[in-house]
Short mmCIF file of N, CA, C and O in Angstrom, two decimals:
data_model
loop_
_atom_site.label_atom_id
_atom_site.label_comp_id
_atom_site.label_asym_id
_atom_site.label_seq_id
_atom_site.Cartn_x
_atom_site.Cartn_y
_atom_site.Cartn_z
N MET A 21 -64.19 -0.31 -26.16
CA MET A 21 -65.28 0.42 -25.54
C MET A 21 -64.79 1.82 -25.14
O MET A 21 -63.76 1.96 -24.52
N THR A 22 -65.53 2.82 -25.52
CA THR A 22 -65.11 4.19 -25.19
C THR A 22 -65.47 4.53 -23.75
O THR A 22 -66.50 4.10 -23.23
N GLN A 23 -64.60 5.30 -23.15
CA GLN A 23 -64.82 5.74 -21.79
C GLN A 23 -65.69 6.98 -21.78
O GLN A 23 -65.54 7.84 -22.65
N PRO A 24 -66.63 7.09 -20.83
CA PRO A 24 -67.43 8.32 -20.76
C PRO A 24 -66.55 9.50 -20.40
O PRO A 24 -65.53 9.36 -19.73
N LEU A 25 -66.95 10.66 -20.89
CA LEU A 25 -66.21 11.88 -20.57
C LEU A 25 -66.37 12.22 -19.11
O LEU A 25 -67.47 12.16 -18.56
N SER A 26 -65.29 12.58 -18.48
CA SER A 26 -65.36 13.07 -17.11
C SER A 26 -65.75 14.54 -17.17
O SER A 26 -65.13 15.32 -17.89
N ILE A 27 -66.77 14.91 -16.42
CA ILE A 27 -67.23 16.30 -16.45
C ILE A 27 -66.13 17.24 -15.97
O ILE A 27 -66.00 18.37 -16.45
N ASP A 28 -65.28 16.74 -15.04
CA ASP A 28 -64.17 17.58 -14.57
C ASP A 28 -63.22 17.89 -15.71
O ASP A 28 -62.73 19.02 -15.83
N ASN A 29 -62.94 16.90 -16.55
CA ASN A 29 -62.05 17.12 -17.69
C ASN A 29 -62.67 18.07 -18.70
O ASN A 29 -61.98 18.90 -19.28
N VAL A 30 -63.97 17.93 -18.93
CA VAL A 30 -64.66 18.80 -19.88
C VAL A 30 -64.62 20.24 -19.40
O VAL A 30 -64.27 21.16 -20.16
N ILE A 31 -64.98 20.46 -18.15
CA ILE A 31 -64.98 21.82 -17.60
C ILE A 31 -63.57 22.40 -17.60
O ILE A 31 -63.37 23.57 -17.96
N SER A 32 -62.60 21.60 -17.24
CA SER A 32 -61.21 22.07 -17.23
C SER A 32 -60.77 22.46 -18.63
O SER A 32 -60.12 23.51 -18.82
N ARG A 33 -61.10 21.67 -19.62
CA ARG A 33 -60.73 21.96 -21.01
C ARG A 33 -61.39 23.25 -21.48
O ARG A 33 -60.73 24.12 -22.06
N LEU A 34 -62.71 23.38 -21.24
CA LEU A 34 -63.42 24.59 -21.67
C LEU A 34 -62.85 25.82 -20.98
O LEU A 34 -62.66 26.86 -21.62
N SER A 35 -62.58 25.70 -19.71
CA SER A 35 -62.02 26.81 -18.96
C SER A 35 -60.66 27.21 -19.51
O SER A 35 -60.36 28.40 -19.67
N GLY A 36 -59.84 26.23 -19.81
CA GLY A 36 -58.52 26.50 -20.36
C GLY A 36 -58.60 27.21 -21.70
O GLY A 36 -57.81 28.11 -21.98
N GLU A 37 -59.56 26.79 -22.54
CA GLU A 37 -59.72 27.43 -23.84
C GLU A 37 -60.21 28.87 -23.70
O GLU A 37 -59.75 29.75 -24.41
N HIS A 38 -61.11 29.11 -22.75
CA HIS A 38 -61.57 30.48 -22.51
C HIS A 38 -60.42 31.35 -22.03
O HIS A 38 -60.27 32.49 -22.45
N LYS A 39 -59.60 30.80 -21.14
CA LYS A 39 -58.46 31.56 -20.62
C LYS A 39 -57.46 31.86 -21.74
O LYS A 39 -56.95 32.98 -21.84
N LEU A 40 -57.20 30.88 -22.60
CA LEU A 40 -56.28 31.08 -23.71
C LEU A 40 -56.76 32.21 -24.61
O LEU A 40 -55.98 33.10 -24.98
N ILE A 41 -58.03 32.23 -24.93
CA ILE A 41 -58.57 33.27 -25.80
C ILE A 41 -58.54 34.63 -25.10
O ILE A 41 -58.15 35.63 -25.69
N ALA A 42 -58.91 34.66 -23.82
CA ALA A 42 -58.88 35.92 -23.07
C ALA A 42 -57.46 36.47 -22.99
O ALA A 42 -57.23 37.68 -23.19
N ASP A 43 -56.49 35.60 -22.72
CA ASP A 43 -55.08 36.04 -22.67
C ASP A 43 -54.64 36.56 -24.03
O ASP A 43 -53.91 37.55 -24.11
N TYR A 44 -55.07 35.91 -25.09
CA TYR A 44 -54.68 36.35 -26.42
C TYR A 44 -55.27 37.71 -26.76
O TYR A 44 -54.60 38.53 -27.38
N VAL A 45 -56.51 37.94 -26.33
CA VAL A 45 -57.13 39.25 -26.58
C VAL A 45 -56.32 40.35 -25.91
O VAL A 45 -56.08 41.41 -26.50
N VAL A 46 -55.88 40.11 -24.68
CA VAL A 46 -55.05 41.10 -23.98
C VAL A 46 -53.75 41.31 -24.73
O VAL A 46 -53.33 42.46 -24.97
N GLN A 47 -53.09 40.21 -25.14
CA GLN A 47 -51.83 40.33 -25.89
C GLN A 47 -52.06 41.06 -27.21
O GLN A 47 -51.23 41.87 -27.62
N PHE A 48 -53.16 40.75 -27.88
CA PHE A 48 -53.45 41.38 -29.17
C PHE A 48 -53.63 42.89 -28.98
O PHE A 48 -53.07 43.68 -29.74
N THR A 49 -54.40 43.28 -27.97
CA THR A 49 -54.64 44.69 -27.71
C THR A 49 -53.32 45.43 -27.46
O THR A 49 -53.09 46.51 -28.00
N LYS A 50 -52.46 44.83 -26.65
CA LYS A 50 -51.16 45.44 -26.38
C LYS A 50 -50.29 45.46 -27.63
O LYS A 50 -49.59 46.44 -27.89
N GLY A 51 -50.33 44.38 -28.41
CA GLY A 51 -49.54 44.30 -29.64
C GLY A 51 -49.94 45.36 -30.64
O GLY A 51 -49.09 45.96 -31.30
N VAL A 52 -51.25 45.58 -30.78
CA VAL A 52 -51.74 46.61 -31.70
C VAL A 52 -51.29 47.99 -31.22
O VAL A 52 -50.81 48.81 -32.00
N ALA A 53 -51.43 48.24 -29.92
CA ALA A 53 -51.06 49.55 -29.38
C ALA A 53 -49.58 49.84 -29.58
O ALA A 53 -49.19 50.96 -29.87
N ARG A 54 -48.75 48.81 -29.44
CA ARG A 54 -47.30 49.00 -29.55
C ARG A 54 -46.76 48.72 -30.95
O ARG A 54 -45.56 48.87 -31.19
N GLN A 55 -47.63 48.23 -31.84
CA GLN A 55 -47.22 47.86 -33.20
C GLN A 55 -46.05 46.85 -33.16
O GLN A 55 -45.06 47.01 -33.86
N GLU A 56 -46.20 45.81 -32.35
CA GLU A 56 -45.16 44.79 -32.19
C GLU A 56 -45.18 43.81 -33.37
O GLU A 56 -46.08 42.99 -33.49
N THR A 57 -44.17 43.88 -34.20
CA THR A 57 -44.08 43.02 -35.37
C THR A 57 -44.02 41.54 -34.98
O THR A 57 -44.68 40.71 -35.60
N ALA A 58 -43.26 41.21 -33.97
CA ALA A 58 -43.12 39.82 -33.55
C ALA A 58 -44.47 39.23 -33.12
O ALA A 58 -44.77 38.07 -33.41
N PHE A 59 -45.27 40.01 -32.45
CA PHE A 59 -46.58 39.51 -32.02
C PHE A 59 -47.45 39.17 -33.22
O PHE A 59 -48.11 38.15 -33.26
N PHE A 60 -47.45 40.03 -34.22
CA PHE A 60 -48.33 39.84 -35.37
C PHE A 60 -47.96 38.61 -36.20
O PHE A 60 -48.80 38.05 -36.88
N SER A 61 -46.72 38.18 -36.11
CA SER A 61 -46.35 36.97 -36.84
C SER A 61 -47.07 35.75 -36.26
O SER A 61 -47.27 34.76 -36.95
N GLY A 62 -47.48 35.81 -35.00
CA GLY A 62 -48.22 34.71 -34.38
C GLY A 62 -49.71 34.78 -34.60
O GLY A 62 -50.45 33.87 -34.22
N LEU A 63 -50.17 35.83 -35.24
CA LEU A 63 -51.61 36.01 -35.47
C LEU A 63 -52.18 34.89 -36.34
O LEU A 63 -53.25 34.38 -36.08
N GLN A 64 -51.45 34.50 -37.37
CA GLN A 64 -51.91 33.42 -38.24
C GLN A 64 -52.10 32.13 -37.46
O GLN A 64 -53.07 31.42 -37.66
N ASP A 65 -51.15 31.83 -36.57
CA ASP A 65 -51.26 30.62 -35.76
C ASP A 65 -52.51 30.65 -34.89
O ASP A 65 -53.20 29.64 -34.72
N PHE A 66 -52.81 31.82 -34.33
CA PHE A 66 -53.99 31.93 -33.48
C PHE A 66 -55.26 31.73 -34.30
O PHE A 66 -56.18 31.03 -33.89
N LEU A 67 -55.32 32.33 -35.48
CA LEU A 67 -56.49 32.15 -36.34
C LEU A 67 -56.63 30.69 -36.77
O LEU A 67 -57.75 30.16 -36.84
N ASP A 68 -55.51 30.03 -37.02
CA ASP A 68 -55.57 28.61 -37.37
C ASP A 68 -56.09 27.78 -36.19
O ASP A 68 -56.85 26.85 -36.37
N PHE A 69 -55.66 28.15 -34.97
CA PHE A 69 -56.18 27.49 -33.77
C PHE A 69 -57.69 27.67 -33.68
O PHE A 69 -58.43 26.71 -33.43
N LEU A 70 -58.15 28.90 -33.88
CA LEU A 70 -59.58 29.16 -33.81
C LEU A 70 -60.34 28.36 -34.87
O LEU A 70 -61.37 27.75 -34.58
N LYS A 71 -59.80 28.34 -36.08
CA LYS A 71 -60.45 27.61 -37.16
C LYS A 71 -60.56 26.13 -36.81
O LYS A 71 -61.60 25.51 -37.03
N LYS A 72 -59.51 25.59 -36.25
CA LYS A 72 -59.47 24.16 -35.95
C LYS A 72 -60.33 23.80 -34.73
O LYS A 72 -61.04 22.80 -34.74
N ASP A 73 -60.26 24.60 -33.68
CA ASP A 73 -60.83 24.19 -32.40
C ASP A 73 -62.09 24.93 -31.97
O ASP A 73 -62.78 24.47 -31.07
N LEU A 74 -62.39 26.06 -32.56
CA LEU A 74 -63.52 26.85 -32.08
C LEU A 74 -64.85 26.13 -32.22
O LEU A 74 -65.65 26.10 -31.29
N LEU A 75 -65.09 25.52 -33.37
CA LEU A 75 -66.36 24.83 -33.57
C LEU A 75 -66.51 23.65 -32.62
O LEU A 75 -67.61 23.40 -32.10
N ASN A 76 -65.41 22.93 -32.38
CA ASN A 76 -65.47 21.83 -31.40
C ASN A 76 -65.78 22.36 -30.00
O ASN A 76 -66.56 21.76 -29.25
N HIS A 77 -65.19 23.47 -29.66
CA HIS A 77 -65.43 24.10 -28.36
C HIS A 77 -66.91 24.49 -28.22
O HIS A 77 -67.55 24.17 -27.22
N PHE A 78 -67.43 25.15 -29.24
CA PHE A 78 -68.84 25.56 -29.21
C PHE A 78 -69.76 24.35 -29.13
O PHE A 78 -70.74 24.35 -28.39
N GLU A 79 -69.45 23.31 -29.90
CA GLU A 79 -70.30 22.12 -29.89
C GLU A 79 -70.33 21.48 -28.52
O GLU A 79 -71.40 21.08 -28.03
N LEU A 80 -69.19 21.38 -27.87
CA LEU A 80 -69.14 20.80 -26.53
C LEU A 80 -69.96 21.63 -25.55
O LEU A 80 -70.73 21.09 -24.75
N GLU A 81 -69.82 22.94 -25.62
CA GLU A 81 -70.62 23.80 -24.73
C GLU A 81 -72.11 23.63 -25.00
O GLU A 81 -72.92 23.54 -24.07
N GLU A 82 -72.47 23.59 -26.28
CA GLU A 82 -73.88 23.55 -26.64
C GLU A 82 -74.52 22.18 -26.42
O GLU A 82 -75.72 22.10 -26.18
N ARG A 83 -73.72 21.13 -26.46
CA ARG A 83 -74.27 19.79 -26.24
C ARG A 83 -74.22 19.33 -24.79
O ARG A 83 -75.02 18.49 -24.38
N VAL A 84 -73.26 19.86 -24.02
CA VAL A 84 -73.08 19.40 -22.64
C VAL A 84 -73.41 20.49 -21.63
O VAL A 84 -74.30 20.34 -20.79
N LEU A 85 -72.71 21.60 -21.73
CA LEU A 85 -72.79 22.63 -20.69
C LEU A 85 -74.12 23.38 -20.71
O LEU A 85 -74.75 23.55 -19.65
N PHE A 86 -74.55 23.84 -21.86
CA PHE A 86 -75.78 24.62 -21.93
C PHE A 86 -77.00 23.81 -21.50
O PHE A 86 -77.81 24.31 -20.70
N PRO A 87 -77.18 22.57 -22.00
CA PRO A 87 -78.34 21.80 -21.52
C PRO A 87 -78.27 21.51 -20.02
O PRO A 87 -79.29 21.53 -19.33
N ALA A 88 -77.06 21.28 -19.51
CA ALA A 88 -76.92 21.03 -18.07
C ALA A 88 -77.34 22.27 -17.27
O ALA A 88 -78.03 22.16 -16.25
N ALA A 89 -76.95 23.44 -17.75
CA ALA A 89 -77.33 24.68 -17.06
C ALA A 89 -78.84 24.88 -17.13
O ALA A 89 -79.48 25.21 -16.13
N ALA A 90 -79.41 24.67 -18.32
CA ALA A 90 -80.86 24.88 -18.49
C ALA A 90 -81.68 23.89 -17.68
O ALA A 90 -82.72 24.25 -17.13
N ASN A 91 -81.21 22.66 -17.56
CA ASN A 91 -81.93 21.65 -16.79
C ASN A 91 -81.65 21.76 -15.30
O ASN A 91 -82.54 21.53 -14.48
N GLY A 92 -80.42 22.09 -14.96
CA GLY A 92 -80.03 22.13 -13.55
C GLY A 92 -80.56 23.34 -12.81
O GLY A 92 -80.79 23.30 -11.61
N ALA A 93 -80.74 24.43 -13.51
CA ALA A 93 -81.23 25.66 -12.90
C ALA A 93 -82.31 26.23 -13.81
O ALA A 93 -82.16 27.33 -14.35
N ALA A 94 -83.34 25.44 -14.01
CA ALA A 94 -84.40 25.82 -14.95
C ALA A 94 -85.11 27.09 -14.48
O ALA A 94 -85.84 27.08 -13.50
N SER A 95 -84.81 28.18 -15.16
CA SER A 95 -85.47 29.45 -14.87
C SER A 95 -85.41 30.29 -16.14
O SER A 95 -84.67 29.99 -17.08
N TYR A 96 -86.17 31.34 -16.13
CA TYR A 96 -86.17 32.26 -17.28
C TYR A 96 -84.78 32.84 -17.48
O TYR A 96 -84.28 32.91 -18.60
N ASP A 97 -84.14 33.26 -16.38
CA ASP A 97 -82.81 33.88 -16.48
C ASP A 97 -81.77 32.92 -17.06
O ASP A 97 -80.95 33.31 -17.89
N THR A 98 -81.81 31.67 -16.62
CA THR A 98 -80.86 30.68 -17.14
C THR A 98 -81.10 30.42 -18.62
O THR A 98 -80.15 30.38 -19.41
N THR A 99 -82.36 30.26 -19.00
CA THR A 99 -82.70 30.04 -20.40
C THR A 99 -82.26 31.22 -21.25
O THR A 99 -81.68 31.04 -22.33
N LEU A 100 -82.50 32.41 -20.78
CA LEU A 100 -82.09 33.62 -21.50
C LEU A 100 -80.57 33.67 -21.65
O LEU A 100 -80.06 33.99 -22.73
N MET A 101 -79.84 33.31 -20.59
CA MET A 101 -78.38 33.31 -20.64
C MET A 101 -77.88 32.29 -21.68
O MET A 101 -77.01 32.60 -22.49
N VAL A 102 -78.45 31.09 -21.67
CA VAL A 102 -78.04 30.06 -22.62
C VAL A 102 -78.31 30.51 -24.05
O VAL A 102 -77.46 30.37 -24.93
N LEU A 103 -79.49 31.09 -24.29
CA LEU A 103 -79.81 31.59 -25.63
C LEU A 103 -78.85 32.70 -26.06
O LEU A 103 -78.45 32.76 -27.22
N HIS A 104 -78.49 33.56 -25.12
CA HIS A 104 -77.53 34.63 -25.41
C HIS A 104 -76.18 34.05 -25.81
O HIS A 104 -75.56 34.50 -26.79
N PHE A 105 -75.70 33.04 -25.07
CA PHE A 105 -74.42 32.41 -25.39
C PHE A 105 -74.47 31.72 -26.76
O PHE A 105 -73.52 31.78 -27.52
N GLN A 106 -75.59 31.07 -27.06
CA GLN A 106 -75.72 30.43 -28.37
C GLN A 106 -75.70 31.47 -29.49
O GLN A 106 -75.08 31.26 -30.53
N LYS A 107 -76.35 32.59 -29.27
CA LYS A 107 -76.33 33.67 -30.26
C LYS A 107 -74.90 34.19 -30.44
O LYS A 107 -74.45 34.41 -31.57
N ASP A 108 -74.18 34.37 -29.33
CA ASP A 108 -72.79 34.82 -29.41
C ASP A 108 -71.93 33.84 -30.20
O ASP A 108 -71.09 34.24 -31.00
N HIS A 109 -72.17 32.55 -29.99
CA HIS A 109 -71.43 31.54 -30.75
C HIS A 109 -71.66 31.72 -32.25
O HIS A 109 -70.72 31.67 -33.04
N GLY A 110 -72.91 31.91 -32.64
CA GLY A 110 -73.23 32.10 -34.05
C GLY A 110 -72.55 33.33 -34.63
O GLY A 110 -72.01 33.30 -35.74
N ILE A 111 -72.55 34.42 -33.88
CA ILE A 111 -71.90 35.65 -34.33
C ILE A 111 -70.40 35.44 -34.49
O ILE A 111 -69.80 35.82 -35.50
N LEU A 112 -69.78 34.81 -33.49
CA LEU A 112 -68.34 34.56 -33.55
C LEU A 112 -67.98 33.63 -34.71
O LEU A 112 -66.96 33.84 -35.38
N GLU A 113 -68.78 32.61 -34.95
CA GLU A 113 -68.54 31.71 -36.08
C GLU A 113 -68.55 32.48 -37.40
O GLU A 113 -67.68 32.28 -38.25
N LYS A 114 -69.54 33.34 -37.58
CA LYS A 114 -69.65 34.11 -38.82
C LYS A 114 -68.48 35.10 -38.96
O LYS A 114 -67.94 35.28 -40.04
N GLU A 115 -68.09 35.75 -37.87
CA GLU A 115 -66.97 36.69 -37.91
C GLU A 115 -65.67 35.97 -38.24
O GLU A 115 -64.87 36.47 -39.04
N LEU A 116 -65.45 34.81 -37.63
CA LEU A 116 -64.24 34.05 -37.92
C LEU A 116 -64.23 33.62 -39.38
O LEU A 116 -63.20 33.73 -40.06
N GLU A 117 -65.35 33.16 -39.88
CA GLU A 117 -65.45 32.77 -41.28
C GLU A 117 -65.12 33.95 -42.19
O GLU A 117 -64.39 33.80 -43.17
N SER A 118 -65.62 35.11 -41.84
CA SER A 118 -65.34 36.31 -42.63
C SER A 118 -63.85 36.66 -42.60
O SER A 118 -63.26 37.01 -43.63
N LEU A 119 -63.23 36.58 -41.42
CA LEU A 119 -61.80 36.85 -41.29
C LEU A 119 -60.98 35.88 -42.15
O LEU A 119 -60.06 36.28 -42.85
N LEU A 120 -61.33 34.61 -42.07
CA LEU A 120 -60.58 33.60 -42.81
C LEU A 120 -60.76 33.78 -44.31
O LEU A 120 -59.82 33.59 -45.08
N ASP A 121 -61.97 34.15 -44.73
CA ASP A 121 -62.22 34.41 -46.15
C ASP A 121 -61.42 35.60 -46.65
O ASP A 121 -60.81 35.56 -47.71
N SER A 122 -61.41 36.69 -45.87
CA SER A 122 -60.68 37.88 -46.30
C SER A 122 -59.18 37.62 -46.29
O SER A 122 -58.45 38.13 -47.15
N ARG A 123 -58.71 36.82 -45.36
CA ARG A 123 -57.28 36.48 -45.30
C ARG A 123 -56.86 35.77 -46.58
O ARG A 123 -55.80 36.03 -47.13
N GLY A 124 -57.70 34.89 -47.10
CA GLY A 124 -57.39 34.13 -48.29
C GLY A 124 -57.36 34.96 -49.55
O GLY A 124 -56.74 34.58 -50.54
N ARG A 125 -58.02 36.11 -49.54
CA ARG A 125 -58.08 36.96 -50.74
C ARG A 125 -56.96 37.99 -50.81
O ARG A 125 -56.86 38.73 -51.78
N LEU A 126 -56.14 38.07 -49.79
CA LEU A 126 -55.10 39.10 -49.75
C LEU A 126 -53.79 38.60 -50.31
O LEU A 126 -53.43 37.43 -50.15
N ALA A 127 -53.06 39.49 -50.92
CA ALA A 127 -51.70 39.18 -51.36
C ALA A 127 -50.82 39.05 -50.13
O ALA A 127 -51.09 39.67 -49.10
N PRO A 128 -49.74 38.28 -50.20
CA PRO A 128 -48.89 38.07 -49.02
C PRO A 128 -48.42 39.36 -48.34
O PRO A 128 -48.42 39.45 -47.13
N GLY A 129 -48.06 40.38 -49.07
CA GLY A 129 -47.61 41.64 -48.46
C GLY A 129 -48.73 42.40 -47.76
O GLY A 129 -48.50 43.12 -46.81
N GLN A 130 -49.94 42.24 -48.26
CA GLN A 130 -51.09 42.94 -47.68
C GLN A 130 -51.61 42.25 -46.43
O GLN A 130 -52.27 42.87 -45.63
N ALA A 131 -51.35 40.97 -46.30
CA ALA A 131 -52.03 40.15 -45.31
C ALA A 131 -51.93 40.71 -43.89
O ALA A 131 -52.93 40.80 -43.20
N ASP A 132 -50.73 41.10 -43.48
CA ASP A 132 -50.57 41.53 -42.09
C ASP A 132 -51.42 42.74 -41.74
O ASP A 132 -52.20 42.72 -40.80
N ALA A 133 -51.29 43.81 -42.50
CA ALA A 133 -52.00 45.04 -42.19
C ALA A 133 -53.51 44.86 -42.29
O ALA A 133 -54.26 45.27 -41.41
N ALA A 134 -53.97 44.24 -43.36
CA ALA A 134 -55.41 44.05 -43.55
C ALA A 134 -55.98 43.10 -42.52
O ALA A 134 -57.08 43.30 -42.02
N LEU A 135 -55.23 42.05 -42.20
CA LEU A 135 -55.70 41.08 -41.22
C LEU A 135 -55.79 41.72 -39.84
O LEU A 135 -56.77 41.52 -39.12
N ILE A 136 -54.80 42.52 -39.50
CA ILE A 136 -54.81 43.21 -38.20
C ILE A 136 -56.01 44.15 -38.13
O ILE A 136 -56.71 44.20 -37.12
N GLU A 137 -56.27 44.87 -39.20
CA GLU A 137 -57.43 45.77 -39.23
C GLU A 137 -58.73 44.98 -39.07
O GLU A 137 -59.61 45.36 -38.30
N SER A 138 -58.84 43.85 -39.76
CA SER A 138 -60.05 43.03 -39.67
C SER A 138 -60.24 42.48 -38.27
O SER A 138 -61.34 42.50 -37.73
N VAL A 139 -59.18 41.97 -37.67
CA VAL A 139 -59.28 41.40 -36.32
C VAL A 139 -59.59 42.49 -35.31
O VAL A 139 -60.35 42.27 -34.36
N THR A 140 -59.04 43.68 -35.51
CA THR A 140 -59.32 44.79 -34.59
C THR A 140 -60.80 45.13 -34.61
O THR A 140 -61.39 45.40 -33.56
N ARG A 141 -61.43 45.09 -35.78
CA ARG A 141 -62.87 45.35 -35.86
C ARG A 141 -63.68 44.23 -35.26
O ARG A 141 -64.78 44.42 -34.79
N PHE A 142 -63.14 43.02 -35.29
CA PHE A 142 -63.80 41.82 -34.80
C PHE A 142 -64.07 41.98 -33.33
O PHE A 142 -65.09 41.80 -32.80
#
């Protein structure tokens, strides 16, 4: 028999994932500014993490968190916020798909510079 999800665990997990991505954005911005070669070698790992976990993260938010917000604080503002977040999820999914597609088309020597340029535009 499966155990029900603890809402505390769900919120903690989502929060941790948001923090991880926010921290990475800061590191990426600094890495680009300083042209840190060591940082860019970890870029592939981060994109692989996003590919693997981003859709699961979005699904959890859209199935649990967003309906809870819309039902718990039913108002125009809450509904608008939830719709905005869902739209952002769709945009991010398409951008990630585009990044991953372009990464696959590059020769190994080109990958770093082109990938960095693509992610910077992202």
